Amino acid sequence: MKTNLSIMLILNLCILILNGCQSLKVSDESIDPNVFFINRTFKANPKLVFEAWVNPNRFTKWLGPKGASMYFIKADVKEGGTSFWSMTTTDGKTKFGTLNYKIINSSDLIVYTQNFSDKSENLIKAPFSQSYPDKLLTTVNFIPDGSNRTKVVVRWEVFGNATDAERQTFQSLKPVMQIGWSDSFDKLDTILLEGK
């Protein structure tokens, strides 16, 4: 009897811990002001929305501000893999960058670091600001939200060493990040609704 009670207590504790971890995944900016958060609910199941993030051909159709064109020079979308991209914006400027995948958990979670690069994949400072952090950690959660709907929560934070000036620049650019991600999500919403 005591053994069964002990097992039940341990199981309940594990459930509480797991539920606590789940709630951390969807926290918001009021909890951590040093992190940029954005979310959107899409009218598609988690598997389809997740696929739009891990399929390089689909990812390049929606990521980036309005009018931007993006393609992968190299795409290795797997845990431990690195993808190298190019994006040309409406001002005619072309930027390069890398994504280094840490976690890819089917239809649930993607975690990667990202940075700007030169044409040879060497890390460089952001083309728009010498005081922008070198690397960001991107965490994307895909959460079922009713029938055939998915809430996507994106968390962006400074990764690795950064100066106070770099952290302040990151904070000051949050309104621009909001616009950029909103543009991207608008395009993703259209693609998902059209079934492309």
CSV table of C-alpha atoms in Angstrom, one decimal:
chain,number,residue,atom,x,y,z
A,1,MET,CA,0.0,0.0,0.0
A,2,LYS,CA,2.8,2.4,0.9
A,3,THR,CA,4.6,1.6,-2.4
A,4,ASN,CA,1.5,2.4,-4.4
A,5,LEU,CA,1.1,5.7,-2.5
A,6,SER,CA,4.7,6.6,-3.1
A,7,ILE,CA,4.4,5.8,-6.9
A,8,MET,CA,1.2,8.0,-7.1
A,9,LEU,CA,3.0,10.9,-5.3
A,10,ILE,CA,6.0,10.6,-7.7
A,11,LEU,CA,3.7,10.5,-10.7
A,12,ASN,CA,1.7,13.5,-9.5
A,13,LEU,CA,5.0,15.4,-8.9
A,14,CYS,CA,6.2,14.6,-12.5
A,15,ILE,CA,2.9,15.8,-13.9
A,16,LEU,CA,3.1,19.1,-12.0
A,17,ILE,CA,6.7,19.6,-13.2
A,18,LEU,CA,5.8,18.8,-16.8
A,19,ASN,CA,2.8,21.1,-16.7
A,20,GLY,CA,5.1,23.8,-15.3
A,21,CYS,CA,7.5,23.3,-18.2
A,22,GLN,CA,4.6,23.6,-20.7
A,23,SER,CA,3.5,26.9,-19.2
A,24,LEU,CA,7.0,28.2,-19.5
A,25,LYS,CA,6.9,27.6,-23.2
A,26,VAL,CA,4.1,30.0,-23.8
A,27,SER,CA,5.1,32.8,-21.4
A,28,ASP,CA,4.8,36.4,-22.4
A,29,GLU,CA,6.8,39.6,-22.3
A,30,SER,CA,5.3,40.6,-18.9
A,31,ILE,CA,7.3,37.7,-17.4
A,32,ASP,CA,10.7,38.5,-19.1
A,33,PRO,CA,11.1,42.0,-20.6
A,34,ASN,CA,14.5,41.0,-22.0
A,35,VAL,CA,12.8,38.6,-24.5
A,36,PHE,CA,10.8,39.5,-27.6
A,37,PHE,CA,7.5,37.5,-27.9
A,38,ILE,CA,5.0,37.3,-30.7
A,39,ASN,CA,2.2,34.9,-31.3
A,40,ARG,CA,-0.5,34.2,-33.9
A,41,THR,CA,-3.2,31.6,-34.3
A,42,PHE,CA,-3.5,30.0,-37.7
A,43,LYS,CA,-6.4,28.2,-39.2
A,44,ALA,CA,-4.5,25.0,-39.8
A,45,ASN,CA,-3.5,21.9,-37.8
A,46,PRO,CA,-0.1,21.9,-36.0
A,47,LYS,CA,1.5,19.4,-38.4
A,48,LEU,CA,0.8,21.7,-41.4
A,49,VAL,CA,2.0,24.9,-39.7
A,50,PHE,CA,5.1,23.1,-38.4
A,51,GLU,CA,5.8,21.8,-41.9
A,52,ALA,CA,5.8,25.4,-43.1
A,53,TRP,CA,8.8,26.1,-40.8
A,54,VAL,CA,10.9,23.0,-41.6
A,55,ASN,CA,10.3,22.6,-45.3
A,56,PRO,CA,12.8,25.0,-46.9
A,57,ASN,CA,10.7,25.6,-50.0
A,58,ARG,CA,7.7,26.7,-47.9
A,59,PHE,CA,9.7,28.6,-45.3
A,60,THR,CA,11.2,30.9,-47.9
A,61,LYS,CA,7.8,31.8,-49.3
A,62,TRP,CA,6.7,33.5,-46.1
A,63,LEU,CA,9.6,34.5,-43.9
A,64,GLY,CA,10.7,38.2,-44.1
A,65,PRO,CA,9.1,41.6,-44.5
A,66,LYS,CA,6.6,42.4,-47.3
A,67,GLY,CA,8.3,42.5,-50.7
A,68,ALA,CA,11.4,40.5,-49.6
A,69,SER,CA,12.6,37.5,-51.5
A,70,MET,CA,14.4,34.7,-49.7
A,71,TYR,CA,16.1,31.4,-50.7
A,72,PHE,CA,18.3,28.8,-49.0
A,73,ILE,CA,21.8,28.5,-50.4
A,74,LYS,CA,22.1,25.4,-48.2
A,75,ALA,CA,19.4,23.8,-46.2
A,76,ASP,CA,20.1,21.1,-43.6
A,77,VAL,CA,17.0,21.3,-41.4
A,78,LYS,CA,17.6,18.7,-38.7
A,79,GLU,CA,18.9,18.8,-35.1
A,80,GLY,CA,22.5,19.8,-35.3
A,81,GLY,CA,22.1,21.0,-38.9
A,82,THR,CA,22.9,24.4,-40.3
A,83,SER,CA,21.0,26.3,-43.1
A,84,PHE,CA,22.5,29.2,-45.0
A,85,TRP,CA,20.0,31.8,-46.5
A,86,SER,CA,20.0,34.8,-48.7
A,87,MET,CA,17.3,37.5,-48.5
A,88,THR,CA,16.8,40.6,-50.8
A,89,THR,CA,14.6,43.3,-49.4
A,90,THR,CA,12.6,46.0,-51.3
A,91,ASP,CA,15.5,48.5,-50.9
A,92,GLY,CA,17.6,46.1,-53.2
A,93,LYS,CA,19.9,45.1,-50.4
A,94,THR,CA,20.8,41.4,-50.0
A,95,LYS,CA,21.6,39.9,-46.6
A,96,PHE,CA,22.9,36.5,-45.7
A,97,GLY,CA,22.5,34.5,-42.5
A,98,THR,CA,22.7,31.1,-40.9
A,99,LEU,CA,20.2,29.1,-38.8
A,100,ASN,CA,21.8,26.5,-36.5
A,101,TYR,CA,19.1,24.0,-35.4
A,102,LYS,CA,19.2,22.9,-31.7
A,103,ILE,CA,15.8,21.1,-31.3
A,104,ILE,CA,13.2,20.0,-33.9
A,105,ASN,CA,10.4,18.2,-32.1
A,106,SER,CA,7.8,17.2,-34.7
A,107,SER,CA,4.7,19.4,-34.8
A,108,ASP,CA,5.5,20.9,-31.4
A,109,LEU,CA,8.8,22.8,-31.0
A,110,ILE,CA,11.7,24.2,-33.0
A,111,VAL,CA,14.8,25.9,-31.4
A,112,TYR,CA,17.6,27.4,-33.4
A,113,THR,CA,20.2,30.1,-33.2
A,114,GLN,CA,20.5,32.7,-36.0
A,115,ASN,CA,23.0,35.2,-37.1
A,116,PHE,CA,24.0,37.4,-40.1
A,117,SER,CA,26.8,36.1,-42.3
A,118,ASP,CA,28.8,37.1,-45.3
A,119,LYS,CA,28.7,35.2,-48.6
A,120,SER,CA,31.1,32.6,-47.2
A,121,GLU,CA,29.0,31.9,-44.1
A,122,ASN,CA,31.3,33.8,-41.7
A,123,LEU,CA,29.5,35.6,-38.9
A,124,ILE,CA,29.2,39.4,-39.4
A,125,LYS,CA,27.5,42.2,-37.6
A,126,ALA,CA,24.0,43.0,-38.6
A,127,PRO,CA,23.9,45.1,-41.8
A,128,PHE,CA,21.5,47.6,-40.3
A,129,SER,CA,23.3,48.1,-36.9
A,130,GLN,CA,26.8,47.6,-35.6
A,131,SER,CA,25.4,47.4,-32.0
A,132,TYR,CA,22.8,44.6,-32.7
A,133,PRO,CA,23.6,41.3,-31.0
A,134,ASP,CA,25.6,38.8,-33.0
A,135,LYS,CA,23.3,35.9,-32.3
A,136,LEU,CA,19.7,35.3,-31.3
A,137,LEU,CA,18.0,32.2,-29.9
A,138,THR,CA,14.7,31.5,-31.6
A,139,THR,CA,12.2,29.2,-29.8
A,140,VAL,CA,9.0,28.4,-31.7
A,141,ASN,CA,6.1,26.5,-30.0
A,142,PHE,CA,3.2,25.1,-32.0
A,143,ILE,CA,0.1,24.7,-29.7
A,144,PRO,CA,-3.2,23.1,-30.8
A,145,ASP,CA,-5.9,25.7,-30.3
A,146,GLY,CA,-9.3,24.1,-30.9
A,147,SER,CA,-10.3,22.2,-34.0
A,148,ASN,CA,-7.8,22.6,-36.9
A,149,ARG,CA,-6.2,25.7,-35.4
A,150,THR,CA,-2.6,26.3,-34.2
A,151,LYS,CA,-1.2,29.0,-31.9
A,152,VAL,CA,2.4,29.7,-32.8
A,153,VAL,CA,4.5,31.4,-30.1
A,154,VAL,CA,7.9,32.9,-31.1
A,155,ARG,CA,10.4,33.8,-28.5
A,156,TRP,CA,13.5,35.8,-29.5
A,157,GLU,CA,16.4,36.4,-27.1
A,158,VAL,CA,20.0,37.4,-27.2
A,159,PHE,CA,22.2,34.3,-27.4
A,160,GLY,CA,25.8,34.1,-26.0
A,161,ASN,CA,27.9,37.1,-25.0
A,162,ALA,CA,26.5,40.5,-25.7
A,163,THR,CA,27.4,44.0,-24.5
A,164,ASP,CA,25.0,46.3,-22.7
A,165,ALA,CA,24.8,48.4,-25.9
A,166,GLU,CA,23.8,45.3,-27.9
A,167,ARG,CA,21.1,44.3,-25.4
A,168,GLN,CA,19.8,47.9,-25.5
A,169,THR,CA,19.7,47.9,-29.3
A,170,PHE,CA,17.8,44.6,-29.2
A,171,GLN,CA,15.3,46.2,-26.8
A,172,SER,CA,14.9,49.4,-28.8
A,173,LEU,CA,14.2,47.4,-32.0
A,174,LYS,CA,11.3,45.4,-30.6
A,175,PRO,CA,8.7,47.6,-32.5
A,176,VAL,CA,10.5,46.8,-35.8
A,177,MET,CA,10.6,43.1,-34.9
A,178,GLN,CA,6.9,43.2,-34.3
A,179,ILE,CA,6.3,44.7,-37.7
A,180,GLY,CA,8.6,42.2,-39.4
A,181,TRP,CA,7.1,39.2,-37.8
A,182,SER,CA,3.6,40.4,-38.4
A,183,ASP,CA,4.4,40.8,-42.1
A,184,SER,CA,5.8,37.3,-42.2
A,185,PHE,CA,2.8,35.8,-40.3
A,186,ASP,CA,0.4,37.6,-42.7
A,187,LYS,CA,2.1,35.8,-45.6
A,188,LEU,CA,2.1,32.5,-43.7
A,189,ASP,CA,-1.6,32.9,-43.0
A,190,THR,CA,-2.3,33.4,-46.7
A,191,ILE,CA,-0.2,30.4,-47.7
A,192,LEU,CA,-1.9,28.1,-45.2
A,193,LEU,CA,-5.4,29.3,-46.2
A,194,GLU,CA,-4.6,28.7,-49.9
A,195,GLY,CA,-3.0,25.3,-49.1
A,196,LYS,CA,0.2,26.1,-50.9
